[in-house]
PDB file of C-alpha atoms in Angstrom:
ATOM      1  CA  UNK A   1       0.000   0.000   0.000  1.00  0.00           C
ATOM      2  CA  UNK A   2       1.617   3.370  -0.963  1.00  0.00           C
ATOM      3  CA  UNK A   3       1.823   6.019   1.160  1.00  0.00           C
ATOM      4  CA  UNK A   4      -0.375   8.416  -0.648  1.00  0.00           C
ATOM      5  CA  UNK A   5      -3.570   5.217  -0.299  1.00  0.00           C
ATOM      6  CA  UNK A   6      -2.509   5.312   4.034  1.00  0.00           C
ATOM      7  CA  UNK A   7      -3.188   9.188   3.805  1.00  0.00           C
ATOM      8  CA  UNK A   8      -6.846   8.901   1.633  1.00  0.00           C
ATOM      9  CA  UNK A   9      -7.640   6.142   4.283  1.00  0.00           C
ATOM     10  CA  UNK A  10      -7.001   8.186   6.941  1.00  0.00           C
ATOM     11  CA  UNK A  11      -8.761  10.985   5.962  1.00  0.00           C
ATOM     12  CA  UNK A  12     -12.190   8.737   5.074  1.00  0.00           C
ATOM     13  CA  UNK A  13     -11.801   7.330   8.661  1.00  0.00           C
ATOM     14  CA  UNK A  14     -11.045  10.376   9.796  1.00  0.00           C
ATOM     15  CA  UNK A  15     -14.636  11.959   8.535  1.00  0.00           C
ATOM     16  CA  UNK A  16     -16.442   8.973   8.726  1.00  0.00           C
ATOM     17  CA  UNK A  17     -15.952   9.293  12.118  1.00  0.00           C
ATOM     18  CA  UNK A  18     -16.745  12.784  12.449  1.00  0.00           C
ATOM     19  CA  UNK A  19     -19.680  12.554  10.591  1.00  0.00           C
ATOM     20  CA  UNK A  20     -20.694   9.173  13.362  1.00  0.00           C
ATOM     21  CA  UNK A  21     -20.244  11.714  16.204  1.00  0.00           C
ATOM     22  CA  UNK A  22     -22.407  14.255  14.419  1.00  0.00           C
ATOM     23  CA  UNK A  23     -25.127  11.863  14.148  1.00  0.00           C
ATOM     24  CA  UNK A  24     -24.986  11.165  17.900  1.00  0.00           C
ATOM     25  CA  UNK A  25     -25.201  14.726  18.415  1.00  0.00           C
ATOM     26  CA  UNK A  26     -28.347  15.129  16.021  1.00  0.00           C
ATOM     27  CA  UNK A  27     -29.949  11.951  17.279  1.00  0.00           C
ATOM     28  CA  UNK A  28     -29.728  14.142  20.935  1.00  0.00           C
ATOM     29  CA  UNK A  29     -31.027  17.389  19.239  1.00  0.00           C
ATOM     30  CA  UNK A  30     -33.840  14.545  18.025  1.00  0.00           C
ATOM     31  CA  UNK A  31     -35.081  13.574  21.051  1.00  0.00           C
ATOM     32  CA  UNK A  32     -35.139  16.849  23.098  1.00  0.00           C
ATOM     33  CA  UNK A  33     -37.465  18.145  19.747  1.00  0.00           C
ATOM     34  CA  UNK A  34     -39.262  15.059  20.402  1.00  0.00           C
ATOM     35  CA  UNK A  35     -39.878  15.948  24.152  1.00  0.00           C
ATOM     36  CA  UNK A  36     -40.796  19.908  23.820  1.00  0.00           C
ATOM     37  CA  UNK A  37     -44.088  18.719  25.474  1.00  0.00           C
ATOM     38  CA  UNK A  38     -42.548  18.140  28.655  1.00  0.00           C
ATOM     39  CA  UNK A  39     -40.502  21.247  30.506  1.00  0.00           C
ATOM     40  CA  UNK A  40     -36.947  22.812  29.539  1.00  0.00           C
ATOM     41  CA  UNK A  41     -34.367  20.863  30.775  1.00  0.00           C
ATOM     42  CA  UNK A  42     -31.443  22.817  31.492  1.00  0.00           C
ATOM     43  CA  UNK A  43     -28.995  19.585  31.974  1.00  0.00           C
ATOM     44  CA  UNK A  44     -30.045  18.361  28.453  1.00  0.00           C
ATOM     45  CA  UNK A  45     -29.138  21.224  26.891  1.00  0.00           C
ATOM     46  CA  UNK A  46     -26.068  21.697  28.973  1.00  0.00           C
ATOM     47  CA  UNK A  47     -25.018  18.011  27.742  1.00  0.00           C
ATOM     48  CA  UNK A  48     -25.672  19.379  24.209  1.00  0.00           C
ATOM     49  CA  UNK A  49     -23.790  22.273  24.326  1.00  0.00           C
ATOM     50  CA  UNK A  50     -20.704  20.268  26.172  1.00  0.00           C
ATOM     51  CA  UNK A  51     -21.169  17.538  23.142  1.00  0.00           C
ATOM     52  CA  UNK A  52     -21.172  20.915  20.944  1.00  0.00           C
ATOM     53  CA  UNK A  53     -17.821  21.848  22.425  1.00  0.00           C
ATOM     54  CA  UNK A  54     -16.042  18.542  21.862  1.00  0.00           C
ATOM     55  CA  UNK A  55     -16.756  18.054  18.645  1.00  0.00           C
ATOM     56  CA  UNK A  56     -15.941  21.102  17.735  1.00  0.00           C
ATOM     57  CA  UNK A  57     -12.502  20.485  18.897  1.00  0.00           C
ATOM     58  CA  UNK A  58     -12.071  17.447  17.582  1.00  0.00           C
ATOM     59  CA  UNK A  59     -13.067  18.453  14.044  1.00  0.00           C
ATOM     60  CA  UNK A  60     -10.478  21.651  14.873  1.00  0.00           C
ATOM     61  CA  UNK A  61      -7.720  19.024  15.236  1.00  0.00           C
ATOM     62  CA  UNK A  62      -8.658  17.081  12.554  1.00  0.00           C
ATOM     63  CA  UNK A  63      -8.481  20.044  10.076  1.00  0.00           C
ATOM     64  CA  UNK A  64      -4.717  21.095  11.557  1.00  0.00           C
ATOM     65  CA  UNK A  65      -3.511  17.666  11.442  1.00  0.00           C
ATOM     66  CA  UNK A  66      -4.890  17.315   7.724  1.00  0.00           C
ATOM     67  CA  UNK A  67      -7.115  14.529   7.737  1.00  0.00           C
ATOM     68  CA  UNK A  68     -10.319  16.594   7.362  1.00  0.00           C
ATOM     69  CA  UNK A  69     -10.478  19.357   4.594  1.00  0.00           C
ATOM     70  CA  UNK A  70     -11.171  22.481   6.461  1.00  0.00           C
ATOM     71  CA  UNK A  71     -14.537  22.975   4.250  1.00  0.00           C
ATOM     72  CA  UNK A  72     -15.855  19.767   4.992  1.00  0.00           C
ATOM     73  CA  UNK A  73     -15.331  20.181   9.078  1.00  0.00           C
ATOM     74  CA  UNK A  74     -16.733  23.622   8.819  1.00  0.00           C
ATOM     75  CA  UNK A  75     -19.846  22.334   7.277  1.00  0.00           C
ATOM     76  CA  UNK A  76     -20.230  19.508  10.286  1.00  0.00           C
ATOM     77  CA  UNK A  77     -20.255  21.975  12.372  1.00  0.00           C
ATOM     78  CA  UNK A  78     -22.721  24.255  10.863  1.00  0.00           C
ATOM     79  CA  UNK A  79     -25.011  21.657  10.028  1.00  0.00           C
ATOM     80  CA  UNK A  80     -25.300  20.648  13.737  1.00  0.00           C
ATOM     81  CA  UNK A  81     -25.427  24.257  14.729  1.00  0.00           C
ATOM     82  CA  UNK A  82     -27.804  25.063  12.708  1.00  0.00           C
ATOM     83  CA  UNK A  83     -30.262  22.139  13.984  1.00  0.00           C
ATOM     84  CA  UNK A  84     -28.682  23.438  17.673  1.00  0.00           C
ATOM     85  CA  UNK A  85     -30.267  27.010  16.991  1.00  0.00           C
ATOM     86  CA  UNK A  86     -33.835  25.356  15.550  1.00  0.00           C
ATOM     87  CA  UNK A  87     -34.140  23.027  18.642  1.00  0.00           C
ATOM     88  CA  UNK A  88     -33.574  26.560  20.633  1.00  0.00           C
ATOM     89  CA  UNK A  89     -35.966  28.491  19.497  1.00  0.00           C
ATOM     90  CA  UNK A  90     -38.510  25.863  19.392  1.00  0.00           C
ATOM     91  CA  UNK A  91     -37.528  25.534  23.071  1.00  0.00           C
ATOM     92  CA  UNK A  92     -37.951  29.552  23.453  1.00  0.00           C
ATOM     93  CA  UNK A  93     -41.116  29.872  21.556  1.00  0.00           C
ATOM     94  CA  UNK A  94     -42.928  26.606  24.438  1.00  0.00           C
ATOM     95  CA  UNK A  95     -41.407  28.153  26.747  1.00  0.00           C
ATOM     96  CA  UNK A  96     -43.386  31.575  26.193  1.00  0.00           C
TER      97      UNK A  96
END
């Protein structure tokens, strides 16, 4: 295997597994939009914005190692954000 084949694999594994830690983090933003019937729950969004954190430095490494084109982590982490800011103001808006 040459060199240049270890560095595309790495960089596939490297998103891949990005992109599996994103989904976690949506499949969290799921269920709390799921539950906006019951109360606000400051610990679930706390977890959320600590999960928010984390990956955002890990896609931050990725990109300054190299594995992860600096596009493609900045659009992980607007995608989530994005869904973030929705589940937000949905909270906001039940909340009023």
């Amino acid at each position: 295997m040459a060199a240049s084949d270890t560095i595309v694999d790495l960089n596939e594994k490297a998103l891949r597994l990005l992109q599996e830690d994103a989904d976690k983090i949506e499949k969290l933003i799921a269920i709390q939009m799921e539950n906006l019937t019951t109360r606000k729950c400051p610990l679930y969004e706390e977890v959320l914005d600590t999960q928010m954190y984390g990956f955002s430095r890990a896609v931050d490494f990725a990109v300054r190692t190299g594995l992860v084109e600096e596009g493609a982590g900045k659009l992980l982490i607007s995608q989530l954000e994005r869904n973030l800011a929705i589940l937000y103001e949905a909270l906001e808006r039940k909340a009023e």
